[in-house]
């Protein structure tokens, strides 16, 4: 129902025995969602809690490595692990979309995360509930990229697209593997038989690249932030 009575109530008519989900969002109240079973008797009530806080996430215009898309993925989770979505798409792009707005947030502690991609990964803890609208600016650092080309004549674009990479920082012990949707898109849309490992901070990294049909390729590389290092490898069958 989209009709609201004089007291600010919405009424939704349901069939008997229906299992339903209600989601409500209002700028002056905390976002609410719940799943219930209606047995056809009586009225089930939902009350919106006071809240309605907003968070604005901003970035500046930053340089990215050669061949990179300067997208910044952003996720926001509350203390219970619930993911909150911003208005519009959940990513930023310097020069085009420099701010995201999360609205109808209840007060509490939130975790803001940007996975590694064109920029190094960043995680921030934010307390919501003081000011009505909070603003946070992300100081992102351009990441390094290693672009692998393959001299094997029998390796196909599909094999490269479905390859799996892991990388370990030899100084800090940090380990990562491909988790970003944008990383996958970067490789799927690439017809030149190259594979990119992205989001690397400056330093020495051990890269393990597993291409279906070939033995794992393992090598160590030293990279600089904001640069793309291009490498040609011969995969062992």
PDB file of C-alpha atoms in Angstrom:
ATOM      1  CA  UNK A   1       0.000   0.000   0.000  1.00  0.00           C
ATOM      2  CA  UNK A   2       1.141   3.546  -0.676  1.00  0.00           C
ATOM      3  CA  UNK A   3      -1.676   5.233   1.268  1.00  0.00           C
ATOM      4  CA  UNK A   4      -0.947   6.851   4.626  1.00  0.00           C
ATOM      5  CA  UNK A   5      -3.748   7.882   7.020  1.00  0.00           C
ATOM      6  CA  UNK A   6      -3.946  11.098   9.058  1.00  0.00           C
ATOM      7  CA  UNK A   7      -2.009   9.523  11.929  1.00  0.00           C
ATOM      8  CA  UNK A   8       0.873   8.476   9.720  1.00  0.00           C
ATOM      9  CA  UNK A   9      -0.051   4.791   9.451  1.00  0.00           C
ATOM     10  CA  UNK A  10       0.241   2.577   6.393  1.00  0.00           C
ATOM     11  CA  UNK A  11      -2.126  -0.354   5.979  1.00  0.00           C
ATOM     12  CA  UNK A  12      -1.260  -3.407   3.909  1.00  0.00           C
ATOM     13  CA  UNK A  13      -3.953  -5.970   3.086  1.00  0.00           C
ATOM     14  CA  UNK A  14      -2.729  -9.582   2.987  1.00  0.00           C
ATOM     15  CA  UNK A  15      -4.151 -12.954   2.009  1.00  0.00           C
ATOM     16  CA  UNK A  16      -4.516 -15.611   4.719  1.00  0.00           C
ATOM     17  CA  UNK A  17      -1.410 -17.718   5.295  1.00  0.00           C
ATOM     18  CA  UNK A  18       0.937 -15.422   3.453  1.00  0.00           C
ATOM     19  CA  UNK A  19       4.558 -15.103   4.520  1.00  0.00           C
ATOM     20  CA  UNK A  20       5.682 -11.579   3.801  1.00  0.00           C
ATOM     21  CA  UNK A  21       8.518  -9.135   4.249  1.00  0.00           C
ATOM     22  CA  UNK A  22       8.040  -5.488   5.174  1.00  0.00           C
ATOM     23  CA  UNK A  23      10.724  -2.895   4.535  1.00  0.00           C
ATOM     24  CA  UNK A  24      10.321   0.749   5.468  1.00  0.00           C
ATOM     25  CA  UNK A  25      12.585   3.693   4.858  1.00  0.00           C
ATOM     26  CA  UNK A  26      11.978   7.284   5.951  1.00  0.00           C
ATOM     27  CA  UNK A  27      14.551  10.085   6.261  1.00  0.00           C
ATOM     28  CA  UNK A  28      13.513  10.830   9.862  1.00  0.00           C
ATOM     29  CA  UNK A  29      13.510   7.234  11.132  1.00  0.00           C
ATOM     30  CA  UNK A  30      15.771   4.223  11.216  1.00  0.00           C
ATOM     31  CA  UNK A  31      15.437   1.815   8.308  1.00  0.00           C
ATOM     32  CA  UNK A  32      13.358  -1.246   9.195  1.00  0.00           C
ATOM     33  CA  UNK A  33      12.841  -4.660   7.602  1.00  0.00           C
ATOM     34  CA  UNK A  34      11.161  -7.784   8.958  1.00  0.00           C
ATOM     35  CA  UNK A  35       9.735 -11.091   7.738  1.00  0.00           C
ATOM     36  CA  UNK A  36       6.471 -12.353   9.256  1.00  0.00           C
ATOM     37  CA  UNK A  37       3.775 -14.983   8.757  1.00  0.00           C
ATOM     38  CA  UNK A  38       0.173 -13.704   8.585  1.00  0.00           C
ATOM     39  CA  UNK A  39      -2.532 -16.197   9.581  1.00  0.00           C
ATOM     40  CA  UNK A  40      -5.485 -14.032   8.641  1.00  0.00           C
ATOM     41  CA  UNK A  41      -6.381 -12.992  12.180  1.00  0.00           C
ATOM     42  CA  UNK A  42      -5.874  -9.596  13.766  1.00  0.00           C
ATOM     43  CA  UNK A  43      -3.462  -6.847  12.854  1.00  0.00           C
ATOM     44  CA  UNK A  44       0.307  -7.052  12.936  1.00  0.00           C
ATOM     45  CA  UNK A  45       2.032  -3.798  13.817  1.00  0.00           C
ATOM     46  CA  UNK A  46       5.451  -2.464  12.969  1.00  0.00           C
ATOM     47  CA  UNK A  47       6.896   0.656  14.549  1.00  0.00           C
ATOM     48  CA  UNK A  48       9.714   2.719  13.124  1.00  0.00           C
ATOM     49  CA  UNK A  49      12.384   3.658  15.636  1.00  0.00           C
ATOM     50  CA  UNK A  50      13.844   7.094  15.976  1.00  0.00           C
ATOM     51  CA  UNK A  51      16.964   7.476  13.919  1.00  0.00           C
ATOM     52  CA  UNK A  52      17.177   8.533  10.357  1.00  0.00           C
ATOM     53  CA  UNK A  53      20.866   9.402  10.454  1.00  0.00           C
ATOM     54  CA  UNK A  54      22.794   9.867   7.225  1.00  0.00           C
ATOM     55  CA  UNK A  55      26.382   9.207   6.228  1.00  0.00           C
ATOM     56  CA  UNK A  56      28.057  10.932   3.296  1.00  0.00           C
ATOM     57  CA  UNK A  57      31.189   9.268   1.931  1.00  0.00           C
ATOM     58  CA  UNK A  58      33.501  11.441  -0.157  1.00  0.00           C
ATOM     59  CA  UNK A  59      36.709  10.978  -2.116  1.00  0.00           C
ATOM     60  CA  UNK A  60      39.021  13.266  -4.009  1.00  0.00           C
ATOM     61  CA  UNK A  61      40.393  12.965  -7.512  1.00  0.00           C
ATOM     62  CA  UNK A  62      43.221  10.460  -7.348  1.00  0.00           C
ATOM     63  CA  UNK A  63      45.605   8.944  -9.847  1.00  0.00           C
ATOM     64  CA  UNK A  64      45.298   5.256 -10.696  1.00  0.00           C
ATOM     65  CA  UNK A  65      47.633   2.837 -12.410  1.00  0.00           C
ATOM     66  CA  UNK A  66      47.763   2.640 -16.210  1.00  0.00           C
ATOM     67  CA  UNK A  67      44.831   0.739 -17.711  1.00  0.00           C
ATOM     68  CA  UNK A  68      42.797   0.811 -14.487  1.00  0.00           C
ATOM     69  CA  UNK A  69      39.167   1.848 -14.061  1.00  0.00           C
ATOM     70  CA  UNK A  70      39.141   4.390 -11.203  1.00  0.00           C
ATOM     71  CA  UNK A  71      36.107   2.873  -9.486  1.00  0.00           C
ATOM     72  CA  UNK A  72      35.983   2.695  -5.693  1.00  0.00           C
ATOM     73  CA  UNK A  73      33.635   0.045  -4.290  1.00  0.00           C
ATOM     74  CA  UNK A  74      32.084   0.961  -0.943  1.00  0.00           C
ATOM     75  CA  UNK A  75      30.242  -1.231   1.576  1.00  0.00           C
ATOM     76  CA  UNK A  76      28.737  -0.275   4.947  1.00  0.00           C
ATOM     77  CA  UNK A  77      27.824  -2.811   7.642  1.00  0.00           C
ATOM     78  CA  UNK A  78      26.360  -2.286  11.099  1.00  0.00           C
ATOM     79  CA  UNK A  79      27.445  -4.096  14.271  1.00  0.00           C
ATOM     80  CA  UNK A  80      25.074  -6.999  13.467  1.00  0.00           C
ATOM     81  CA  UNK A  81      26.656  -7.478  10.050  1.00  0.00           C
ATOM     82  CA  UNK A  82      23.689  -6.108   8.094  1.00  0.00           C
ATOM     83  CA  UNK A  83      24.710  -4.497   4.827  1.00  0.00           C
ATOM     84  CA  UNK A  84      23.319  -1.013   4.148  1.00  0.00           C
ATOM     85  CA  UNK A  85      23.004   0.255   0.593  1.00  0.00           C
ATOM     86  CA  UNK A  86      23.578   3.840  -0.507  1.00  0.00           C
ATOM     87  CA  UNK A  87      21.387   5.817  -2.856  1.00  0.00           C
ATOM     88  CA  UNK A  88      22.282   4.791  -6.393  1.00  0.00           C
ATOM     89  CA  UNK A  89      25.201   2.526  -7.250  1.00  0.00           C
ATOM     90  CA  UNK A  90      27.529   1.343  -4.442  1.00  0.00           C
ATOM     91  CA  UNK A  91      30.694   2.762  -5.960  1.00  0.00           C
ATOM     92  CA  UNK A  92      32.481   6.052  -6.447  1.00  0.00           C
ATOM     93  CA  UNK A  93      34.422   7.305  -9.430  1.00  0.00           C
ATOM     94  CA  UNK A  94      36.743  10.313  -9.127  1.00  0.00           C
ATOM     95  CA  UNK A  95      35.595  13.216 -11.269  1.00  0.00           C
ATOM     96  CA  UNK A  96      32.137  11.735 -11.918  1.00  0.00           C
ATOM     97  CA  UNK A  97      30.631  10.488  -8.663  1.00  0.00           C
ATOM     98  CA  UNK A  98      32.595  11.947  -5.775  1.00  0.00           C
ATOM     99  CA  UNK A  99      30.113  11.220  -2.964  1.00  0.00           C
ATOM    100  CA  UNK A 100      27.772   8.467  -1.741  1.00  0.00           C
ATOM    101  CA  UNK A 101      24.895   8.961   0.709  1.00  0.00           C
ATOM    102  CA  UNK A 102      23.669   6.305   3.132  1.00  0.00           C
ATOM    103  CA  UNK A 103      20.361   7.367   4.704  1.00  0.00           C
ATOM    104  CA  UNK A 104      17.837   6.113   7.301  1.00  0.00           C
ATOM    105  CA  UNK A 105      20.611   4.694   9.480  1.00  0.00           C
ATOM    106  CA  UNK A 106      19.959   3.842  13.140  1.00  0.00           C
ATOM    107  CA  UNK A 107      22.569   5.032  15.610  1.00  0.00           C
ATOM    108  CA  UNK A 108      25.463   2.666  16.254  1.00  0.00           C
ATOM    109  CA  UNK A 109      28.899   1.570  15.133  1.00  0.00           C
ATOM    110  CA  UNK A 110      29.446   0.883  11.431  1.00  0.00           C
ATOM    111  CA  UNK A 111      32.271  -0.560   9.362  1.00  0.00           C
ATOM    112  CA  UNK A 112      33.013   1.163   6.061  1.00  0.00           C
ATOM    113  CA  UNK A 113      35.087  -0.938   3.665  1.00  0.00           C
ATOM    114  CA  UNK A 114      36.583  -0.418   0.226  1.00  0.00           C
ATOM    115  CA  UNK A 115      38.159  -3.595  -1.200  1.00  0.00           C
ATOM    116  CA  UNK A 116      41.463  -3.408  -3.022  1.00  0.00           C
ATOM    117  CA  UNK A 117      41.217  -2.551  -6.699  1.00  0.00           C
ATOM    118  CA  UNK A 118      42.486   0.555  -8.423  1.00  0.00           C
ATOM    119  CA  UNK A 119      43.258   1.704  -4.873  1.00  0.00           C
ATOM    120  CA  UNK A 120      44.621  -0.050  -1.817  1.00  0.00           C
ATOM    121  CA  UNK A 121      41.980  -1.544   0.486  1.00  0.00           C
ATOM    122  CA  UNK A 122      40.732   0.625   3.334  1.00  0.00           C
ATOM    123  CA  UNK A 123      38.512  -0.088   6.367  1.00  0.00           C
ATOM    124  CA  UNK A 124      37.115   2.548   8.740  1.00  0.00           C
ATOM    125  CA  UNK A 125      35.029   2.283  11.916  1.00  0.00           C
ATOM    126  CA  UNK A 126      32.399   5.031  12.156  1.00  0.00           C
ATOM    127  CA  UNK A 127      30.113   6.011  15.045  1.00  0.00           C
ATOM    128  CA  UNK A 128      26.689   7.192  13.867  1.00  0.00           C
ATOM    129  CA  UNK A 129      24.266   8.985  16.171  1.00  0.00           C
ATOM    130  CA  UNK A 130      25.706  12.354  17.107  1.00  0.00           C
ATOM    131  CA  UNK A 131      25.132  14.716  14.226  1.00  0.00           C
ATOM    132  CA  UNK A 132      22.141  14.106  11.975  1.00  0.00           C
ATOM    133  CA  UNK A 133      24.448  13.837   8.976  1.00  0.00           C
ATOM    134  CA  UNK A 134      27.999  12.555   9.297  1.00  0.00           C
ATOM    135  CA  UNK A 135      30.627  12.976   6.601  1.00  0.00           C
ATOM    136  CA  UNK A 136      33.744  10.897   6.073  1.00  0.00           C
ATOM    137  CA  UNK A 137      36.440  11.518   3.476  1.00  0.00           C
ATOM    138  CA  UNK A 138      38.438   8.554   2.209  1.00  0.00           C
ATOM    139  CA  UNK A 139      42.153   9.165   1.792  1.00  0.00           C
ATOM    140  CA  UNK A 140      42.805   6.464  -0.763  1.00  0.00           C
ATOM    141  CA  UNK A 141      46.220   5.483  -2.077  1.00  0.00           C
ATOM    142  CA  UNK A 142      46.644   4.352  -5.682  1.00  0.00           C
ATOM    143  CA  UNK A 143      47.498   0.660  -5.827  1.00  0.00           C
ATOM    144  CA  UNK A 144      49.987  -1.209  -7.957  1.00  0.00           C
ATOM    145  CA  UNK A 145      48.897  -3.634 -10.679  1.00  0.00           C
ATOM    146  CA  UNK A 146      50.717  -6.579 -12.232  1.00  0.00           C
ATOM    147  CA  UNK A 147      49.500  -7.444 -15.726  1.00  0.00           C
ATOM    148  CA  UNK A 148      50.381 -10.952 -16.874  1.00  0.00           C
ATOM    149  CA  UNK A 149      50.607 -11.881 -20.557  1.00  0.00           C
ATOM    150  CA  UNK A 150      51.073 -15.494 -21.640  1.00  0.00           C
ATOM    151  CA  UNK A 151      53.397 -16.780 -24.342  1.00  0.00           C
ATOM    152  CA  UNK A 152      51.563 -20.128 -24.507  1.00  0.00           C
ATOM    153  CA  UNK A 153      49.808 -20.465 -27.855  1.00  0.00           C
ATOM    154  CA  UNK A 154      47.221 -22.885 -26.439  1.00  0.00           C
ATOM    155  CA  UNK A 155      45.894 -20.759 -23.576  1.00  0.00           C
ATOM    156  CA  UNK A 156      42.400 -19.393 -24.246  1.00  0.00           C
ATOM    157  CA  UNK A 157      40.719 -16.190 -23.024  1.00  0.00           C
ATOM    158  CA  UNK A 158      38.216 -18.360 -21.111  1.00  0.00           C
ATOM    159  CA  UNK A 159      41.010 -20.132 -19.238  1.00  0.00           C
ATOM    160  CA  UNK A 160      42.477 -16.759 -18.295  1.00  0.00           C
ATOM    161  CA  UNK A 161      39.098 -15.362 -17.247  1.00  0.00           C
ATOM    162  CA  UNK A 162      38.533 -18.316 -14.894  1.00  0.00           C
ATOM    163  CA  UNK A 163      42.073 -18.244 -13.489  1.00  0.00           C
ATOM    164  CA  UNK A 164      42.590 -17.762  -9.763  1.00  0.00           C
ATOM    165  CA  UNK A 165      45.292 -15.646  -8.165  1.00  0.00           C
ATOM    166  CA  UNK A 166      46.560 -15.340  -4.609  1.00  0.00           C
ATOM    167  CA  UNK A 167      49.155 -12.857  -3.429  1.00  0.00           C
ATOM    168  CA  UNK A 168      51.172 -12.509  -0.243  1.00  0.00           C
ATOM    169  CA  UNK A 169      53.124  -9.496   1.008  1.00  0.00           C
ATOM    170  CA  UNK A 170      56.510 -10.852   2.079  1.00  0.00           C
ATOM    171  CA  UNK A 171      57.039  -8.019   4.583  1.00  0.00           C
ATOM    172  CA  UNK A 172      53.660  -7.910   6.353  1.00  0.00           C
ATOM    173  CA  UNK A 173      52.349 -11.427   5.709  1.00  0.00           C
ATOM    174  CA  UNK A 174      49.133  -9.993   4.254  1.00  0.00           C
ATOM    175  CA  UNK A 175      47.377 -12.515   2.004  1.00  0.00           C
ATOM    176  CA  UNK A 176      44.633 -11.882  -0.538  1.00  0.00           C
ATOM    177  CA  UNK A 177      42.833 -13.572  -3.383  1.00  0.00           C
ATOM    178  CA  UNK A 178      40.476 -12.351  -6.055  1.00  0.00           C
ATOM    179  CA  UNK A 179      37.288 -11.159  -4.352  1.00  0.00           C
ATOM    180  CA  UNK A 180      36.280  -7.981  -6.177  1.00  0.00           C
ATOM    181  CA  UNK A 181      33.501  -8.090  -8.771  1.00  0.00           C
ATOM    182  CA  UNK A 182      35.229  -5.278 -10.632  1.00  0.00           C
ATOM    183  CA  UNK A 183      38.399  -7.379 -10.798  1.00  0.00           C
ATOM    184  CA  UNK A 184      36.450 -10.106 -12.574  1.00  0.00           C
ATOM    185  CA  UNK A 185      34.932  -7.575 -14.984  1.00  0.00           C
ATOM    186  CA  UNK A 186      38.383  -6.187 -15.736  1.00  0.00           C
ATOM    187  CA  UNK A 187      39.547  -9.643 -16.822  1.00  0.00           C
ATOM    188  CA  UNK A 188      36.354 -10.768 -18.587  1.00  0.00           C
ATOM    189  CA  UNK A 189      36.348  -7.670 -20.779  1.00  0.00           C
ATOM    190  CA  UNK A 190      39.930  -8.199 -21.820  1.00  0.00           C
ATOM    191  CA  UNK A 191      40.379 -10.016 -25.175  1.00  0.00           C
ATOM    192  CA  UNK A 192      44.181  -9.646 -25.212  1.00  0.00           C
ATOM    193  CA  UNK A 193      44.924 -12.727 -23.085  1.00  0.00           C
ATOM    194  CA  UNK A 194      46.166 -10.788 -20.090  1.00  0.00           C
ATOM    195  CA  UNK A 195      45.364 -11.220 -16.410  1.00  0.00           C
ATOM    196  CA  UNK A 196      45.570  -8.412 -13.848  1.00  0.00           C
ATOM    197  CA  UNK A 197      46.405  -8.738 -10.167  1.00  0.00           C
ATOM    198  CA  UNK A 198      45.243  -5.467  -8.630  1.00  0.00           C
ATOM    199  CA  UNK A 199      45.136  -3.590  -5.349  1.00  0.00           C
ATOM    200  CA  UNK A 200      48.768  -4.163  -4.340  1.00  0.00           C
ATOM    201  CA  UNK A 201      50.504  -1.869  -1.878  1.00  0.00           C
ATOM    202  CA  UNK A 202      54.125  -0.918  -2.482  1.00  0.00           C
ATOM    203  CA  UNK A 203      56.547  -3.704  -1.606  1.00  0.00           C
ATOM    204  CA  UNK A 204      57.493  -7.285  -2.449  1.00  0.00           C
ATOM    205  CA  UNK A 205      54.722  -9.756  -3.251  1.00  0.00           C
ATOM    206  CA  UNK A 206      54.636 -13.495  -3.862  1.00  0.00           C
ATOM    207  CA  UNK A 207      52.107 -14.166  -6.638  1.00  0.00           C
ATOM    208  CA  UNK A 208      50.514 -17.560  -7.268  1.00  0.00           C
ATOM    209  CA  UNK A 209      48.526 -17.746 -10.499  1.00  0.00           C
ATOM    210  CA  UNK A 210      46.473 -20.843 -11.298  1.00  0.00           C
ATOM    211  CA  UNK A 211      45.222 -21.091 -14.876  1.00  0.00           C
ATOM    212  CA  UNK A 212      42.982 -24.122 -15.599  1.00  0.00           C
ATOM    213  CA  UNK A 213      44.876 -26.762 -17.599  1.00  0.00           C
ATOM    214  CA  UNK A 214      48.321 -25.553 -16.505  1.00  0.00           C
ATOM    215  CA  UNK A 215      50.567 -25.919 -13.491  1.00  0.00           C
ATOM    216  CA  UNK A 216      50.480 -23.079 -10.930  1.00  0.00           C
ATOM    217  CA  UNK A 217      52.799 -20.191 -11.707  1.00  0.00           C
ATOM    218  CA  UNK A 218      54.625 -18.804  -8.645  1.00  0.00           C
ATOM    219  CA  UNK A 219      56.949 -15.799  -8.672  1.00  0.00           C
ATOM    220  CA  UNK A 220      57.986 -12.835  -6.505  1.00  0.00           C
ATOM    221  CA  UNK A 221      57.653  -9.227  -7.687  1.00  0.00           C
ATOM    222  CA  UNK A 222      58.524  -5.842  -6.222  1.00  0.00           C
ATOM    223  CA  UNK A 223      55.949  -3.175  -7.099  1.00  0.00           C
ATOM    224  CA  UNK A 224      55.494   0.571  -6.671  1.00  0.00           C
ATOM    225  CA  UNK A 225      52.188   2.201  -5.720  1.00  0.00           C
ATOM    226  CA  UNK A 226      50.290   3.644  -8.674  1.00  0.00           C
ATOM    227  CA  UNK A 227      52.267   1.752 -11.311  1.00  0.00           C
ATOM    228  CA  UNK A 228      51.421  -1.144 -13.633  1.00  0.00           C
ATOM    229  CA  UNK A 229      54.110  -3.783 -14.084  1.00  0.00           C
ATOM    230  CA  UNK A 230      53.719  -5.829 -17.279  1.00  0.00           C
ATOM    231  CA  UNK A 231      55.059  -9.384 -17.272  1.00  0.00           C
ATOM    232  CA  UNK A 232      55.120 -12.148 -19.903  1.00  0.00           C
ATOM    233  CA  UNK A 233      55.153 -15.711 -18.571  1.00  0.00           C
ATOM    234  CA  UNK A 234      55.348 -19.231 -20.001  1.00  0.00           C
ATOM    235  CA  UNK A 235      52.932 -21.572 -18.223  1.00  0.00           C
ATOM    236  CA  UNK A 236      54.019 -25.174 -17.655  1.00  0.00           C
ATOM    237  CA  UNK A 237      51.555 -27.848 -18.759  1.00  0.00           C
TER     238      UNK A 237
END
